[in-house]
PDB file of C-alpha atoms and ligand atoms in Angstrom:
ATOM      1  CA  MET A   1      11.463   8.857   5.253  1.00  0.00           C
ATOM      2  CA  ASN A   2      10.518   8.842   1.581  1.00  0.00           C
ATOM      3  CA  HIS A   3       6.810   8.431   1.040  1.00  0.00           C
ATOM      4  CA  LEU A   4       5.565   5.486  -0.985  1.00  0.00           C
ATOM      5  CA  ILE A   5       2.537   4.983  -3.237  1.00  0.00           C
ATOM      6  CA  ALA A   6       0.843   1.575  -3.301  1.00  0.00           C
ATOM      7  CA  PRO A   7      -1.953   1.277  -5.882  1.00  0.00           C
ATOM      8  CA  SER A   8      -4.567  -1.263  -4.803  1.00  0.00           C
ATOM      9  CA  ILE A   9      -5.339  -3.791  -7.525  1.00  0.00           C
ATOM     10  CA  LEU A  10      -8.754  -4.391  -5.949  1.00  0.00           C
ATOM     11  CA  ALA A  11      -9.843  -1.504  -8.170  1.00  0.00           C
ATOM     12  CA  ALA A  12      -8.056  -2.840 -11.279  1.00  0.00           C
ATOM     13  CA  ASP A  13      -9.822  -4.467 -14.219  1.00  0.00           C
ATOM     14  CA  PHE A  14      -9.544  -8.167 -13.309  1.00  0.00           C
ATOM     15  CA  ALA A  15     -10.075  -9.153 -16.937  1.00  0.00           C
ATOM     16  CA  ASN A  16      -7.010  -7.087 -17.802  1.00  0.00           C
ATOM     17  CA  LEU A  17      -4.910  -7.615 -14.723  1.00  0.00           C
ATOM     18  CA  GLN A  18      -1.653  -8.052 -16.618  1.00  0.00           C
ATOM     19  CA  ARG A  19      -2.233  -4.756 -18.440  1.00  0.00           C
ATOM     20  CA  ASP A  20      -2.953  -2.946 -15.176  1.00  0.00           C
ATOM     21  CA  ILE A  21       0.091  -4.407 -13.441  1.00  0.00           C
ATOM     22  CA  GLU A  22       2.288  -3.389 -16.330  1.00  0.00           C
ATOM     23  CA  MET A  23       0.891   0.136 -15.948  1.00  0.00           C
ATOM     24  CA  ILE A  24       1.942   0.041 -12.271  1.00  0.00           C
ATOM     25  CA  ASN A  25       5.391  -1.223 -13.352  1.00  0.00           C
ATOM     26  CA  ARG A  26       5.846   1.758 -15.654  1.00  0.00           C
ATOM     27  CA  SER A  27       4.459   4.254 -13.145  1.00  0.00           C
ATOM     28  CA  GLU A  28       6.037   5.982 -10.160  1.00  0.00           C
ATOM     29  CA  ALA A  29       4.290   3.588  -7.773  1.00  0.00           C
ATOM     30  CA  ASP A  30       6.488   1.897  -5.187  1.00  0.00           C
ATOM     31  CA  TRP A  31       4.473  -1.147  -4.102  1.00  0.00           C
ATOM     32  CA  VAL A  32       1.496  -3.128  -5.374  1.00  0.00           C
ATOM     33  CA  HIS A  33      -1.214  -3.335  -2.703  1.00  0.00           C
ATOM     34  CA  VAL A  34      -2.998  -6.704  -2.736  1.00  0.00           C
ATOM     35  CA  ASP A  35      -6.248  -6.975  -0.738  1.00  0.00           C
ATOM     36  CA  ILE A  36      -7.226 -10.445   0.469  1.00  0.00           C
ATOM     37  CA  MET A  37     -10.798 -10.743   1.795  1.00  0.00           C
ATOM     38  CA  ASP A  38     -12.360 -13.899   3.184  1.00  0.00           C
ATOM     39  CA  GLY A  39     -16.054 -13.111   3.505  1.00  0.00           C
ATOM     40  CA  VAL A  40     -15.780 -13.710   7.276  1.00  0.00           C
ATOM     41  CA  PHE A  41     -13.672 -10.923   8.756  1.00  0.00           C
ATOM     42  CA  VAL A  42     -15.068  -8.605   6.092  1.00  0.00           C
ATOM     43  CA  PRO A  43     -18.344  -8.852   4.158  1.00  0.00           C
ATOM     44  CA  ASN A  44     -16.669  -9.427   0.803  1.00  0.00           C
ATOM     45  CA  ILE A  45     -14.459 -11.994  -0.953  1.00  0.00           C
ATOM     46  CA  SER A  46     -11.650 -10.870  -3.250  1.00  0.00           C
ATOM     47  CA  PHE A  47      -9.193 -13.496  -4.516  1.00  0.00           C
ATOM     48  CA  GLY A  48      -6.683 -16.085  -3.305  1.00  0.00           C
ATOM     49  CA  PHE A  49      -3.243 -17.603  -3.882  1.00  0.00           C
ATOM     50  CA  PRO A  50      -3.409 -18.381  -7.630  1.00  0.00           C
ATOM     51  CA  VAL A  51      -4.290 -14.783  -8.420  1.00  0.00           C
ATOM     52  CA  VAL A  52      -1.552 -13.420  -6.136  1.00  0.00           C
ATOM     53  CA  LYS A  53       0.911 -15.766  -7.862  1.00  0.00           C
ATOM     54  CA  ALA A  54      -0.221 -14.544 -11.271  1.00  0.00           C
ATOM     55  CA  VAL A  55       0.109 -10.919 -10.176  1.00  0.00           C
ATOM     56  CA  ASN A  56       3.590 -11.619  -8.870  1.00  0.00           C
ATOM     57  CA  LYS A  57       4.603 -13.101 -12.214  1.00  0.00           C
ATOM     58  CA  HIS A  58       4.143  -9.711 -13.858  1.00  0.00           C
ATOM     59  CA  ALA A  59       4.776  -7.237 -11.031  1.00  0.00           C
ATOM     60  CA  LYS A  60       8.198  -5.623 -10.878  1.00  0.00           C
ATOM     61  CA  LYS A  61       7.401  -3.941  -7.553  1.00  0.00           C
ATOM     62  CA  PRO A  62       7.027  -5.539  -4.106  1.00  0.00           C
ATOM     63  CA  LEU A  63       3.634  -7.057  -3.256  1.00  0.00           C
ATOM     64  CA  ASP A  64       2.163  -5.460  -0.132  1.00  0.00           C
ATOM     65  CA  VAL A  65      -0.383  -8.074   0.926  1.00  0.00           C
ATOM     66  CA  HIS A  66      -3.208  -6.879   3.207  1.00  0.00           C
ATOM     67  CA  LEU A  67      -4.853  -9.871   4.860  1.00  0.00           C
ATOM     68  CA  MET A  68      -8.458  -9.106   5.784  1.00  0.00           C
ATOM     69  CA  ILE A  69      -9.000 -12.675   6.934  1.00  0.00           C
ATOM     70  CA  VAL A  70      -9.561 -14.570  10.177  1.00  0.00           C
ATOM     71  CA  GLU A  71      -6.849 -16.974  11.328  1.00  0.00           C
ATOM     72  CA  PRO A  72      -4.168 -15.499   9.072  1.00  0.00           C
ATOM     73  CA  ASP A  73      -1.518 -17.760  10.671  1.00  0.00           C
ATOM     74  CA  ARG A  74      -2.880 -20.669   8.648  1.00  0.00           C
ATOM     75  CA  TYR A  75      -2.021 -19.019   5.345  1.00  0.00           C
ATOM     76  CA  LEU A  76       1.139 -16.955   5.892  1.00  0.00           C
ATOM     77  CA  GLU A  77       3.402 -19.482   4.226  1.00  0.00           C
ATOM     78  CA  ASN A  78       1.091 -19.754   1.206  1.00  0.00           C
ATOM     79  CA  PHE A  79       1.104 -15.994   0.707  1.00  0.00           C
ATOM     80  CA  ARG A  80       4.872 -15.830   1.058  1.00  0.00           C
ATOM     81  CA  ASP A  81       5.162 -18.595  -1.561  1.00  0.00           C
ATOM     82  CA  ALA A  82       2.720 -16.713  -3.800  1.00  0.00           C
ATOM     83  CA  GLY A  83       5.091 -13.731  -3.766  1.00  0.00           C
ATOM     84  CA  ALA A  84       4.270 -11.467  -0.809  1.00  0.00           C
ATOM     85  CA  ALA A  85       7.114  -9.131   0.127  1.00  0.00           C
ATOM     86  CA  GLY A  86       5.172  -7.812   3.099  1.00  0.00           C
ATOM     87  CA  MET A  87       2.135  -9.112   4.941  1.00  0.00           C
ATOM     88  CA  THR A  88      -0.222  -7.096   7.101  1.00  0.00           C
ATOM     89  CA  VAL A  89      -2.583  -8.832   9.508  1.00  0.00           C
ATOM     90  CA  HIS A  90      -5.469  -7.253  11.396  1.00  0.00           C
ATOM     91  CA  TYR A  91      -5.100  -6.597  15.119  1.00  0.00           C
ATOM     92  CA  GLU A  92      -8.759  -7.553  15.569  1.00  0.00           C
ATOM     93  CA  VAL A  93      -8.226 -11.205  14.564  1.00  0.00           C
ATOM     94  CA  CYS A  94      -4.842 -12.025  16.126  1.00  0.00           C
ATOM     95  CA  PRO A  95      -5.017 -13.222  19.731  1.00  0.00           C
ATOM     96  CA  ASN A  96      -1.287 -14.045  19.642  1.00  0.00           C
ATOM     97  CA  LEU A  97      -0.145 -11.077  17.636  1.00  0.00           C
ATOM     98  CA  HIS A  98       3.499 -11.204  18.728  1.00  0.00           C
ATOM     99  CA  ARG A  99       3.764 -14.800  17.522  1.00  0.00           C
ATOM    100  CA  THR A 100       2.079 -13.957  14.218  1.00  0.00           C
ATOM    101  CA  VAL A 101       4.454 -11.041  13.633  1.00  0.00           C
ATOM    102  CA  GLN A 102       7.506 -13.186  14.377  1.00  0.00           C
ATOM    103  CA  HIS A 103       6.199 -15.835  11.991  1.00  0.00           C
ATOM    104  CA  ILE A 104       5.858 -13.295   9.156  1.00  0.00           C
ATOM    105  CA  LYS A 105       9.424 -12.144   9.760  1.00  0.00           C
ATOM    106  CA  GLU A 106      10.759 -15.707   9.888  1.00  0.00           C
ATOM    107  CA  LEU A 107       9.225 -16.200   6.463  1.00  0.00           C
ATOM    108  CA  GLY A 108      11.439 -13.348   5.248  1.00  0.00           C
ATOM    109  CA  CYS A 109       8.623 -10.818   4.798  1.00  0.00           C
ATOM    110  CA  LYS A 110       8.008  -7.373   6.206  1.00  0.00           C
ATOM    111  CA  ALA A 111       5.439  -7.536   9.001  1.00  0.00           C
ATOM    112  CA  GLY A 112       2.553  -5.121   9.343  1.00  0.00           C
ATOM    113  CA  VAL A 113      -0.459  -4.767  11.635  1.00  0.00           C
ATOM    114  CA  ALA A 114      -3.678  -3.104  10.482  1.00  0.00           C
ATOM    115  CA  LEU A 115      -6.189  -1.289  12.684  1.00  0.00           C
ATOM    116  CA  ASN A 116      -9.859  -0.917  11.853  1.00  0.00           C
ATOM    117  CA  PRO A 117     -11.313   2.579  12.241  1.00  0.00           C
ATOM    118  CA  HIS A 118     -12.613   1.792  15.761  1.00  0.00           C
ATOM    119  CA  THR A 119      -9.435   0.158  17.083  1.00  0.00           C
ATOM    120  CA  PRO A 120      -7.308   2.499  19.220  1.00  0.00           C
ATOM    121  CA  VAL A 121      -3.705   3.144  18.223  1.00  0.00           C
ATOM    122  CA  ALA A 122      -2.589   2.831  21.870  1.00  0.00           C
ATOM    123  CA  LEU A 123      -3.166  -0.934  21.686  1.00  0.00           C
ATOM    124  CA  LEU A 124       0.013  -1.196  19.613  1.00  0.00           C
ATOM    125  CA  GLU A 125       2.299   0.293  22.263  1.00  0.00           C
ATOM    126  CA  ASP A 126       3.803  -3.039  23.318  1.00  0.00           C
ATOM    127  CA  ILE A 127       4.301  -4.416  19.799  1.00  0.00           C
ATOM    128  CA  ILE A 128       5.210  -1.377  17.720  1.00  0.00           C
ATOM    129  CA  ALA A 129       8.962  -1.864  18.178  1.00  0.00           C
ATOM    130  CA  ASP A 130       8.652  -5.292  16.513  1.00  0.00           C
ATOM    131  CA  LEU A 131       6.782  -4.060  13.453  1.00  0.00           C
ATOM    132  CA  ASP A 132       7.895  -2.929  10.022  1.00  0.00           C
ATOM    133  CA  MET A 133       4.554  -1.307   9.324  1.00  0.00           C
ATOM    134  CA  VAL A 134       1.266  -0.154  10.811  1.00  0.00           C
ATOM    135  CA  LEU A 135      -1.720   0.171   8.478  1.00  0.00           C
ATOM    136  CA  ILE A 136      -4.386   2.636   9.551  1.00  0.00           C
ATOM    137  CA  MET A 137      -7.726   1.838   7.898  1.00  0.00           C
ATOM    138  CA  SER A 138      -9.409   5.054   6.835  1.00  0.00           C
ATOM    139  CA  VAL A 139     -12.577   3.188   5.747  1.00  0.00           C
ATOM    140  CA  ASN A 140     -14.169   0.028   7.125  1.00  0.00           C
ATOM    141  CA  PRO A 141     -12.353  -2.813   5.391  1.00  0.00           C
ATOM    142  CA  GLY A 142     -14.160  -4.835   2.735  1.00  0.00           C
ATOM    143  CA  PHE A 143     -14.712  -2.584  -0.255  1.00  0.00           C
ATOM    144  CA  GLY A 144     -12.931  -0.082  -2.427  1.00  0.00           C
ATOM    145  CA  GLY A 145     -14.409   3.289  -3.279  1.00  0.00           C
ATOM    146  CA  GLN A 146     -15.741   4.171   0.190  1.00  0.00           C
ATOM    147  CA  ARG A 147     -15.749   7.572   1.783  1.00  0.00           C
ATOM    148  CA  PHE A 148     -12.672   8.550   3.806  1.00  0.00           C
ATOM    149  CA  ILE A 149     -13.222   8.722   7.598  1.00  0.00           C
ATOM    150  CA  GLU A 150     -11.964  12.077   8.934  1.00  0.00           C
ATOM    151  CA  HIS A 151     -11.019  10.705  12.375  1.00  0.00           C
ATOM    152  CA  THR A 152      -8.087   9.010  10.606  1.00  0.00           C
ATOM    153  CA  TYR A 153      -5.979  12.184  10.886  1.00  0.00           C
ATOM    154  CA  LYS A 154      -6.002  11.941  14.676  1.00  0.00           C
ATOM    155  CA  LYS A 155      -5.017   8.288  14.556  1.00  0.00           C
ATOM    156  CA  LEU A 156      -2.125   9.097  12.228  1.00  0.00           C
ATOM    157  CA  TYR A 157      -0.867  11.803  14.617  1.00  0.00           C
ATOM    158  CA  ASP A 158      -1.040   9.307  17.479  1.00  0.00           C
ATOM    159  CA  ILE A 159       0.754   6.503  15.651  1.00  0.00           C
ATOM    160  CA  LYS A 160       3.419   8.906  14.355  1.00  0.00           C
ATOM    161  CA  LYS A 161       4.071  10.051  17.925  1.00  0.00           C
ATOM    162  CA  LEU A 162       4.371   6.469  19.117  1.00  0.00           C
ATOM    163  CA  SER A 163       6.627   5.645  16.174  1.00  0.00           C
ATOM    164  CA  ASP A 164       8.905   8.635  16.865  1.00  0.00           C
ATOM    165  CA  GLU A 165       9.379   7.339  20.419  1.00  0.00           C
ATOM    166  CA  LEU A 166       9.629   3.614  19.819  1.00  0.00           C
ATOM    167  CA  ASN A 167      10.274   2.813  16.132  1.00  0.00           C
ATOM    168  CA  PRO A 168      11.366   5.759  13.986  1.00  0.00           C
ATOM    169  CA  GLY A 169      11.775   3.670  10.818  1.00  0.00           C
ATOM    170  CA  LEU A 170       8.162   2.477  10.869  1.00  0.00           C
ATOM    171  CA  PHE A 171       6.105   2.490   7.675  1.00  0.00           C
ATOM    172  CA  ILE A 172       2.783   4.182   8.459  1.00  0.00           C
ATOM    173  CA  GLU A 173       0.332   3.191   5.761  1.00  0.00           C
ATOM    174  CA  VAL A 174      -3.099   4.709   5.253  1.00  0.00           C
ATOM    175  CA  ASP A 175      -5.688   2.698   3.332  1.00  0.00           C
ATOM    176  CA  GLY A 176      -9.100   3.790   2.061  1.00  0.00           C
ATOM    177  CA  GLY A 177     -10.359   6.863   0.255  1.00  0.00           C
ATOM    178  CA  VAL A 178      -6.909   8.322  -0.404  1.00  0.00           C
ATOM    179  CA  ASP A 179      -6.824  10.761  -3.318  1.00  0.00           C
ATOM    180  CA  GLU A 180      -5.082  13.829  -4.690  1.00  0.00           C
ATOM    181  CA  LYS A 181      -7.126  16.091  -2.416  1.00  0.00           C
ATOM    182  CA  ASN A 182      -6.257  14.548   0.957  1.00  0.00           C
ATOM    183  CA  ILE A 183      -2.803  13.025   0.405  1.00  0.00           C
ATOM    184  CA  VAL A 184      -0.804  16.080   1.528  1.00  0.00           C
ATOM    185  CA  LYS A 185      -2.791  16.431   4.751  1.00  0.00           C
ATOM    186  CA  LEU A 186      -2.376  12.699   5.382  1.00  0.00           C
ATOM    187  CA  ALA A 187       1.393  13.016   4.923  1.00  0.00           C
ATOM    188  CA  GLU A 188       1.451  15.969   7.318  1.00  0.00           C
ATOM    189  CA  ALA A 189      -0.431  13.876   9.864  1.00  0.00           C
ATOM    190  CA  GLY A 190       2.267  11.193   9.714  1.00  0.00           C
ATOM    191  CA  ALA A 191       1.473   8.726   6.939  1.00  0.00           C
ATOM    192  CA  ASN A 192       4.336   7.686   4.670  1.00  0.00           C
ATOM    193  CA  VAL A 193       2.737   4.893   2.604  1.00  0.00           C
ATOM    194  CA  PHE A 194      -0.449   5.643   0.668  1.00  0.00           C
ATOM    195  CA  VAL A 195      -2.786   2.996  -0.707  1.00  0.00           C
ATOM    196  CA  ALA A 196      -4.911   4.231  -3.590  1.00  0.00           C
ATOM    197  CA  GLY A 197      -7.513   2.123  -5.361  1.00  0.00           C
ATOM    198  CA  ASN A 198     -10.325   3.997  -6.994  1.00  0.00           C
ATOM    199  CA  SER A 199      -8.544   7.325  -7.175  1.00  0.00           C
ATOM    200  CA  VAL A 200      -5.982   5.633  -9.457  1.00  0.00           C
ATOM    201  CA  PHE A 201      -8.005   3.116 -11.441  1.00  0.00           C
ATOM    202  CA  SER A 202     -11.092   5.276 -12.010  1.00  0.00           C
ATOM    203  CA  ALA A 203      -8.947   8.117 -13.296  1.00  0.00           C
ATOM    204  CA  THR A 204      -8.813   8.799 -17.017  1.00  0.00           C
ATOM    205  CA  ASP A 205      -5.023   8.589 -16.781  1.00  0.00           C
ATOM    206  CA  PRO A 206      -4.033   6.245 -13.917  1.00  0.00           C
ATOM    207  CA  MET A 207      -0.296   6.699 -14.497  1.00  0.00           C
ATOM    208  CA  ALA A 208      -0.577  10.472 -14.298  1.00  0.00           C
ATOM    209  CA  THR A 209      -2.639  10.144 -11.121  1.00  0.00           C
ATOM    210  CA  ILE A 210       0.049   8.004  -9.504  1.00  0.00           C
ATOM    211  CA  ALA A 211       2.620  10.623 -10.504  1.00  0.00           C
ATOM    212  CA  ASP A 212       0.414  13.352  -8.991  1.00  0.00           C
ATOM    213  CA  LEU A 213       0.012  11.444  -5.728  1.00  0.00           C
ATOM    214  CA  LYS A 214       3.776  11.028  -5.550  1.00  0.00           C
ATOM    215  CA  ASN A 215       4.631  14.590  -6.547  1.00  0.00           C
ATOM    216  CA  PHE A 216       2.045  16.411  -4.437  1.00  0.00           C
ATOM    217  CA  VAL A 217       3.648  15.123  -1.249  1.00  0.00           C
ATOM    218  CA  SER A 218       7.213  15.798  -2.478  1.00  0.00           C
ATOM    219  CA  ALA A 219       6.240  19.329  -3.509  1.00  0.00           C
ATOM    220  CA  ALA A 220       4.571  20.007  -0.151  1.00  0.00           C
ATOM    221  CA  ARG A 221       7.717  18.886   1.640  1.00  0.00           C
ATOM    222  CA  SER A 222      10.218  20.950  -0.344  1.00  0.00           C
TER     223      SER A 222
HETATM  224  C1  LIG B   1     -10.467  -1.807   1.598  1.00  0.00           C
HETATM  225  C2  LIG B   1      -9.103  -2.156   1.079  1.00  0.00           C
HETATM  226  C3  LIG B   1      -8.438  -1.062   0.355  1.00  0.00           C
HETATM  227  C4  LIG B   1      -9.127  -0.626  -0.905  1.00  0.00           C
HETATM  228  C5  LIG B   1      -8.864   0.844  -1.061  1.00  0.00           C
HETATM  229  O1  LIG B   1     -10.919  -2.806   2.432  1.00  0.00           O
HETATM  230  O2  LIG B   1      -8.241  -2.533   2.140  1.00  0.00           O
HETATM  231  O3  LIG B   1      -7.074  -1.366   0.067  1.00  0.00           O
HETATM  232  O4  LIG B   1      -8.706  -1.292  -2.049  1.00  0.00           O
HETATM  233  O5  LIG B   1      -9.633   1.314  -2.084  1.00  0.00           O
HETATM  234  P1  LIG B   1      -9.953   2.863  -2.270  1.00  0.00           P
HETATM  235  O6  LIG B   1      -8.660   3.576  -2.435  1.00  0.00           O
HETATM  236  O7  LIG B   1     -10.814   2.882  -3.477  1.00  0.00           O
HETATM  237  O8  LIG B   1     -10.685   3.321  -1.019  1.00  0.00           O
HETATM  238 ZN1  LIG B   2      -6.019  -2.704   1.682  1.00  0.00          ZN
END
């Protein structure tokens, strides 16, 4: 599967969001990663529907919406209406995960499930065949710019193995601390979608960094 780059707008300049989205439009990025935080599931609040709608107005690439919120079922329709192409919910807050996943699909969106660093990959065995994507958190969710957790490589190997057996077309997304130094190793471990916040937006040339992230993996594969 082709690998995809999803810059996270959490690290963008919110006072110049249109400018930063237009940069993503012109770049080699594939998706726009949109982090929703509620101050309950994670100790931070990001933004809500009006901002997602405004982002969608300018974005020419699919919105990959990462819901770090409790009771996501209450808001799925709102996020679809705001422009989400895919929605990822956290395993840790979904007691009826199968129902939630079906609901996302019925809304016409790609369905993903995210795992916190402490949540074992094996818990997805009975749902993985129903998913479009698994998101492996490589930092504790809530903030951009945190240090990458090394144990993530093992989790990627495990989820890739499960995906090869049960859902070969699965998107395996890694989120947190991804940069030009670790992206090749992450791809080798099994990831095929890479979220990048600070490594892109803190760079002197964000577009060139996105191109590097994209090309480093392609070059390593050829
Ligand atoms: C963290 C978010 C990430 C974040 C990644 O809770 O889910 O998407 O924006 O930011 P970086 O790449 O800076 O770690
Ligand atoms: Zn995220």
